[in-house]
Amino acid sequence: MKYHVLTLFPDMIRQAAETSILGRAAKNGFISVETVNIRDFSANKHNRVDDYPYGGGAGMVMEAEPVYRAIESVAQNCSKRPRVIYLTPQGRVLNQTMVEEFAMEEELVLLCGHYEGIDERVLEESVTDYVSIGDYVLTGGELGAMVLIDAVSRFVPGVLSNEESSQFESLQDNLLEYPHYTRPEVWHDRCVPEVLLSGDHKKIEAWRREKSLERTEERRPDLLKKSYQVRSLYYGQGDSAECAEALTRVLSRYGELMDFNRKKLRKTRWSFGKNDLLLFFMDDIDEEFCQVFMNGRKTPACLILSREISSEKKALLTDMLDKQKIRVLDCMDLEELQGEEALKRAGIQIRQKVLEL
């Protein structure tokens, strides 16, 4: 991953980028952080890049031309036109899904504003994404740029020593992370929970999910509205089971796989809520499956269907789900979800659909 940071204060970026995990990742060649001083593109002999705002008002505004020149100096050396991210309180608030989406790019241009902002005309012409790191105002965009670089770099292969750390992390399921413990077993009369010493991995995972839910409800109840229990239902004898397992791992630490080839599951009366996210992986759709009882409550769902399934059968399935109050958000091609990158992109697409609800 290559980051190009357009800034008036390159040293702020360099000092942060050369430290800790980011510094090690840059040294090992997994990321590169290039700073571009916007003042170098000024047409003013004093290298000024700001001027008084039209219409009056306090403060100064960064001029369009030096910003434009700085962006173009980077873009012309990229293999394709890069995404240009402007760090601003007026942007979308950064979240984990956006981070993973940015991590799929090869290069990112980060534009750091100062003073009262940047001339709107160059933003309209060159910026592709407006990103905020929170509902507050900073003196400049450099700290926001470093937050974005740090968050995105965690998903770049090789940056973290433990690959699991980037996939199953706090907020992966829109839940806060469970409590962590290490040695000694007893500290200040406080003991490590017994379940963590049991060696029973199923019980440990159940305990961790329970604690994540409790902690999220206590500290960030707003996150629970966007926290979904992923349930992947697969049916058919082709690639549906394998794809279901792989995409479920991408989407959730706590996802549940449900094999609807089993007659017992098809005969069960299912009830799903607003915070269930249903994924249907199907090689075929037949009349028997369409008789399955699923009572939803505006439950979101995505269909991952074989391209061999006819449009009539797809319509039959969608109609069945609609009658049972299960809302289909998207339909994907099962055969296209081959390989790690395709699965990641599908996971991002599904999360984006859910965030729009």
Coordinates of C-alpha atoms in Angstrom, one line a residue:
M1 CA 0.0 0.0 0.0
K2 CA 1.3 3.4 -1.0
Y3 CA 0.1 6.5 0.8
H4 CA 0.7 10.0 -0.6
V5 CA 0.0 12.7 2.0
L6 CA -0.5 16.2 0.8
T7 CA 0.3 18.5 3.6
L8 CA 1.8 21.9 4.7
F9 CA 3.6 20.1 7.6
P10 CA 5.4 17.0 6.2
D11 CA 7.4 16.4 9.4
M12 CA 4.2 15.7 11.4
I13 CA 3.5 12.8 9.1
R14 CA 7.1 11.5 8.9
Q15 CA 7.5 11.4 12.6
A16 CA 4.4 9.3 13.2
A17 CA 4.9 7.1 10.1
E18 CA 8.4 6.1 11.2
T19 CA 7.3 4.8 14.7
S20 CA 6.1 1.5 16.1
I21 CA 4.2 -0.9 13.8
L22 CA 3.9 1.5 10.9
G23 CA 7.6 2.2 11.0
R24 CA 8.4 -1.5 10.9
A25 CA 5.9 -2.1 8.1
A26 CA 7.5 0.8 6.0
K27 CA 11.0 -0.6 6.7
N28 CA 10.0 -4.0 5.5
G29 CA 8.3 -2.6 2.4
F30 CA 4.7 -3.5 3.2
I31 CA 3.6 0.1 3.1
S32 CA 5.2 3.4 2.0
V33 CA 4.2 6.9 3.3
E34 CA 5.2 9.7 0.9
T35 CA 4.7 13.3 2.0
V36 CA 4.1 16.0 -0.6
N37 CA 4.5 19.6 0.6
I38 CA 1.8 21.7 -0.9
R39 CA 3.9 24.8 -0.6
D40 CA 6.3 23.4 -3.2
F41 CA 3.5 24.0 -5.8
S42 CA 2.8 27.6 -5.0
A43 CA 3.1 30.2 -7.7
N44 CA 3.9 32.8 -5.1
K45 CA 7.6 33.6 -4.6
H46 CA 7.1 33.4 -0.8
N47 CA 5.5 30.0 -1.2
R48 CA 2.2 31.2 0.2
V49 CA -0.8 28.9 -0.5
D50 CA -3.6 30.8 1.3
D51 CA -5.6 34.0 0.7
Y52 CA -8.5 35.9 2.1
P53 CA -12.0 34.4 1.6
Y54 CA -14.4 36.0 -0.9
G55 CA -17.4 37.4 1.0
G56 CA -15.3 38.2 4.0
G57 CA -15.0 36.4 7.3
A58 CA -12.4 35.2 9.7
G59 CA -9.3 33.2 8.7
M60 CA -7.7 32.3 5.4
V61 CA -8.5 29.8 2.7
M62 CA -6.1 27.5 0.9
E63 CA -5.9 28.3 -2.8
A64 CA -7.1 25.8 -5.4
E65 CA -4.1 25.9 -7.8
P66 CA -1.3 24.7 -5.5
V67 CA -3.5 21.9 -4.2
Y68 CA -4.5 20.9 -7.7
R69 CA -0.9 20.8 -8.8
A70 CA 0.1 18.7 -5.8
I71 CA -2.6 16.2 -6.5
E72 CA -1.7 16.0 -10.2
S73 CA 2.0 15.5 -9.4
V74 CA 1.1 12.4 -7.6
A75 CA -1.7 11.1 -9.8
Q76 CA 0.5 11.2 -13.0
N77 CA 2.9 8.7 -11.4
C78 CA 0.2 6.2 -10.2
S79 CA -0.7 3.1 -12.2
K80 CA -4.3 4.3 -12.2
R81 CA -6.2 7.4 -11.1
P82 CA -6.0 7.2 -7.3
R83 CA -8.7 7.9 -4.8
V84 CA -8.2 11.3 -3.2
I85 CA -9.4 11.5 0.4
Y86 CA -10.0 14.9 2.0
L87 CA -9.8 14.8 5.8
T88 CA -12.6 17.0 7.0
P89 CA -15.3 17.2 9.7
Q90 CA -17.8 17.4 6.8
G91 CA -17.0 13.9 5.6
R92 CA -18.5 10.5 6.4
V93 CA -17.4 9.4 9.8
L94 CA -14.7 6.7 9.4
N95 CA -15.8 3.2 10.3
Q96 CA -14.4 -0.3 10.0
T97 CA -16.2 -1.1 6.7
M98 CA -14.7 2.1 5.1
V99 CA -11.3 1.1 6.4
E100 CA -11.5 -2.3 4.8
E101 CA -12.7 -0.8 1.5
F102 CA -9.8 1.6 1.4
A103 CA -7.4 -1.3 2.2
M104 CA -8.4 -2.9 -1.1
E105 CA -6.7 0.0 -3.0
E106 CA -3.0 0.0 -4.1
E107 CA -2.5 3.7 -3.5
L108 CA -4.3 6.4 -1.6
V109 CA -3.9 10.2 -1.7
L110 CA -4.7 11.9 1.6
L111 CA -5.3 15.7 1.4
C112 CA -4.8 17.6 4.7
G113 CA -6.5 21.0 4.9
H114 CA -5.6 24.0 7.2
Y115 CA -6.9 27.4 8.1
E116 CA -10.6 27.8 7.3
G117 CA -10.4 25.1 4.6
I118 CA -9.6 24.6 0.9
D119 CA -11.1 26.4 -2.1
E120 CA -14.3 24.4 -2.9
R121 CA -13.5 24.3 -6.7
V122 CA -10.5 22.1 -6.4
L123 CA -12.4 19.8 -4.0
E124 CA -15.2 19.4 -6.5
E125 CA -12.7 18.6 -9.3
S126 CA -10.2 16.3 -7.6
V127 CA -11.6 14.8 -4.3
T128 CA -13.3 11.4 -4.5
D129 CA -13.9 10.8 -0.7
Y130 CA -14.6 13.1 2.2
V131 CA -13.7 11.4 5.5
S132 CA -14.1 12.6 9.1
I133 CA -12.5 10.9 12.1
G134 CA -15.1 12.3 14.5
D135 CA -17.5 15.1 15.2
Y136 CA -15.0 17.7 16.3
V137 CA -12.6 20.1 14.7
L138 CA -8.8 19.8 14.6
T139 CA -6.2 22.5 13.6
G140 CA -5.4 20.5 10.5
G141 CA -5.9 17.2 8.6
E142 CA -2.5 15.6 9.5
L143 CA -3.7 13.8 12.6
G144 CA -6.8 12.5 10.8
A145 CA -4.6 11.3 7.9
M146 CA -2.4 9.3 10.4
V147 CA -5.5 7.8 12.0
L148 CA -6.6 6.6 8.6
I149 CA -3.2 5.3 7.6
D150 CA -2.9 3.4 10.9
A151 CA -6.4 1.8 10.6
V152 CA -6.0 0.9 6.9
S153 CA -2.5 -0.5 7.3
R154 CA -3.6 -3.1 9.7
F155 CA -5.4 -4.9 6.8
V156 CA -2.3 -4.8 4.5
P157 CA -0.8 -8.3 4.4
G158 CA 2.5 -8.5 6.4
V159 CA 1.9 -5.4 8.5
L160 CA 0.7 -7.4 11.5
S161 CA 2.5 -10.4 12.8
N162 CA -0.7 -12.2 13.7
E163 CA -3.1 -12.3 10.7
E164 CA -6.0 -13.1 12.9
S165 CA -5.6 -9.7 14.7
S166 CA -6.8 -7.7 11.7
Q167 CA -9.7 -10.0 10.8
F168 CA -11.2 -10.6 14.2
E169 CA -10.9 -7.3 16.0
S170 CA -12.9 -4.9 18.0
L171 CA -15.9 -3.6 15.9
Q172 CA -15.6 -6.5 13.4
D173 CA -19.2 -7.5 14.3
N174 CA -20.1 -3.9 15.4
L175 CA -19.4 -5.1 19.0
L176 CA -16.7 -3.9 21.4
E177 CA -14.0 -6.5 22.1
Y178 CA -14.3 -8.8 25.1
P179 CA -12.0 -8.4 28.1
H180 CA -8.4 -9.7 27.9
Y181 CA -6.3 -11.4 30.7
T182 CA -2.8 -12.6 31.0
R183 CA -0.5 -13.8 33.8
P184 CA -0.7 -14.0 36.8
E185 CA -4.0 -15.9 37.4
V186 CA -4.6 -13.8 40.5
W187 CA -3.8 -10.1 40.7
H188 CA -4.9 -7.8 43.6
D189 CA -7.3 -10.6 44.6
R190 CA -8.9 -10.5 41.1
C191 CA -9.0 -13.9 39.3
V192 CA -9.0 -14.7 35.7
P193 CA -12.4 -16.1 34.7
E194 CA -12.4 -19.9 35.0
V195 CA -13.7 -20.5 31.5
L196 CA -10.5 -19.0 30.0
L197 CA -8.5 -21.6 31.9
S198 CA -10.8 -24.5 30.9
G199 CA -9.3 -25.2 27.5
D200 CA -12.8 -25.6 26.1
H201 CA -12.7 -23.4 23.0
K202 CA -16.5 -23.5 22.3
K203 CA -17.2 -22.3 25.8
I204 CA -14.5 -19.7 25.5
E205 CA -15.9 -18.3 22.3
A206 CA -19.5 -18.3 23.8
W207 CA -18.1 -16.4 26.8
R208 CA -16.3 -13.9 24.6
R209 CA -19.4 -13.2 22.5
E210 CA -21.5 -12.8 25.7
K211 CA -19.0 -10.3 27.2
S212 CA -18.8 -8.4 23.9
L213 CA -22.6 -8.0 23.9
E214 CA -22.6 -6.9 27.6
R215 CA -19.8 -4.4 27.1
T216 CA -21.3 -2.9 24.0
E217 CA -24.7 -2.5 25.6
E218 CA -23.1 -0.8 28.6
R219 CA -20.6 1.4 26.8
R220 CA -21.8 1.8 23.2
P221 CA -25.5 0.9 23.0
D222 CA -25.6 2.8 19.7
L223 CA -23.5 0.1 18.1
L224 CA -26.0 -2.6 18.9
K225 CA -28.4 -1.2 16.4
K226 CA -26.0 -2.1 13.6
S227 CA -24.7 -5.4 15.2
Y228 CA -26.0 -8.4 13.3
Q229 CA -25.9 -12.1 14.0
V230 CA -24.8 -13.6 10.7
R231 CA -26.6 -16.8 9.8
S232 CA -25.5 -18.5 6.6
L233 CA -28.0 -20.9 5.2
Y234 CA -26.7 -23.2 2.4
Y235 CA -28.7 -25.6 0.2
G236 CA -27.6 -27.8 -2.7
Q237 CA -24.7 -30.1 -3.5
G238 CA -22.3 -27.8 -5.3
D239 CA -20.1 -25.0 -4.0
S240 CA -22.6 -23.4 -1.7
A241 CA -21.3 -24.9 1.6
E242 CA -17.7 -24.0 0.9
C243 CA -18.6 -20.5 -0.1
A244 CA -20.9 -20.1 2.9
E245 CA -18.1 -21.0 5.3
A246 CA -15.5 -18.7 3.6
L247 CA -17.7 -15.6 3.4
T248 CA -19.1 -16.1 6.9
R249 CA -15.5 -16.0 8.3
V250 CA -15.0 -12.7 6.4
L251 CA -18.1 -11.1 7.8
S252 CA -18.2 -12.3 11.4
R253 CA -16.3 -14.0 14.2
Y254 CA -19.5 -15.4 15.6
G255 CA -21.3 -16.4 12.3
E256 CA -23.5 -19.5 12.3
L257 CA -23.6 -22.0 9.4
M258 CA -26.9 -23.8 8.8
D259 CA -27.0 -26.8 6.4
F260 CA -30.5 -26.8 5.0
N261 CA -29.7 -30.0 3.1
R262 CA -30.7 -31.6 6.4
K263 CA -34.4 -32.4 6.3
K264 CA -34.7 -31.7 10.0
L265 CA -33.7 -28.0 9.5
R266 CA -36.1 -27.6 6.6
K267 CA -39.0 -28.9 8.8
T268 CA -38.1 -26.6 11.7
R269 CA -40.2 -23.4 12.2
W270 CA -37.6 -20.6 12.2
S271 CA -38.0 -17.1 13.7
F272 CA -35.5 -14.3 12.9
G273 CA -35.3 -10.8 14.3
K274 CA -34.2 -7.4 13.1
N275 CA -30.6 -8.0 14.2
D276 CA -30.2 -11.2 12.3
L277 CA -28.5 -11.0 8.9
L278 CA -29.4 -14.0 6.7
L279 CA -27.2 -15.2 3.8
F280 CA -28.7 -17.7 1.4
F281 CA -26.1 -19.8 -0.5
M282 CA -27.9 -21.9 -3.0
D283 CA -27.0 -24.2 -5.9
D284 CA -30.6 -24.7 -6.7
I285 CA -34.1 -23.6 -5.6
D286 CA -36.9 -26.2 -5.5
E287 CA -40.5 -26.2 -4.3
E288 CA -39.5 -28.1 -1.1
F289 CA -37.1 -25.3 0.0
C290 CA -39.7 -22.7 -0.8
Q291 CA -42.0 -24.3 1.8
V292 CA -39.6 -23.7 4.6
F293 CA -41.2 -21.6 7.3
M294 CA -39.1 -18.5 8.2
N295 CA -40.8 -15.8 10.3
G296 CA -38.9 -12.6 10.0
R297 CA -39.3 -9.1 11.4
K298 CA -37.9 -6.9 8.6
T299 CA -34.9 -9.2 8.7
P300 CA -32.2 -8.2 6.2
A301 CA -30.9 -10.9 3.8
C302 CA -28.5 -11.4 0.9
L303 CA -28.8 -14.0 -1.8
I304 CA -25.7 -15.8 -3.1
L305 CA -27.1 -17.9 -5.9
S306 CA -25.7 -20.1 -8.7
R307 CA -25.9 -18.5 -12.1
E308 CA -27.5 -21.7 -13.2
I309 CA -30.7 -20.8 -11.2
S310 CA -33.3 -19.4 -13.5
S311 CA -34.8 -15.9 -13.0
E312 CA -38.2 -17.6 -12.4
K313 CA -36.8 -19.5 -9.5
K314 CA -35.0 -16.5 -8.1
A315 CA -38.3 -14.6 -8.2
L316 CA -40.0 -17.5 -6.4
L317 CA -37.5 -17.4 -3.6
T318 CA -37.6 -13.6 -3.3
D319 CA -41.4 -13.7 -3.2
M320 CA -41.4 -16.4 -0.5
L321 CA -39.0 -14.4 1.7
D322 CA -40.9 -11.2 1.2
K323 CA -44.1 -12.9 2.4
Q324 CA -42.2 -14.1 5.5
K325 CA -41.0 -10.5 6.2
I326 CA -37.4 -11.1 5.2
R327 CA -36.0 -8.2 3.2
V328 CA -33.6 -9.0 0.4
L329 CA -30.8 -6.4 0.2
D330 CA -28.7 -7.8 -2.6
C331 CA -28.2 -10.8 -4.9
M332 CA -24.7 -12.1 -5.8
D333 CA -23.3 -14.7 -8.2
L334 CA -22.1 -17.7 -6.3
E335 CA -19.5 -18.6 -8.9
E336 CA -17.9 -15.2 -8.8
L337 CA -17.0 -15.5 -5.1
Q338 CA -13.7 -17.4 -5.7
G339 CA -10.5 -16.3 -4.0
E340 CA -9.7 -14.1 -1.0
E341 CA -10.0 -10.7 -2.8
A342 CA -13.5 -11.5 -4.2
L343 CA -14.7 -12.7 -0.8
K344 CA -13.4 -9.5 0.9
R345 CA -15.1 -7.3 -1.7
A346 CA -18.4 -9.2 -1.2
G347 CA -18.1 -8.8 2.5
I348 CA -17.6 -5.0 2.2
Q349 CA -20.5 -4.8 -0.2
I350 CA -22.8 -6.6 2.2
R351 CA -21.7 -4.5 5.2
Q352 CA -22.3 -1.3 3.1
K353 CA -25.9 -2.5 2.3
V354 CA -26.5 -3.2 6.0
L355 CA -25.2 0.2 7.1
E356 CA -27.6 1.9 4.7
L357 CA -30.6 0.4 6.5

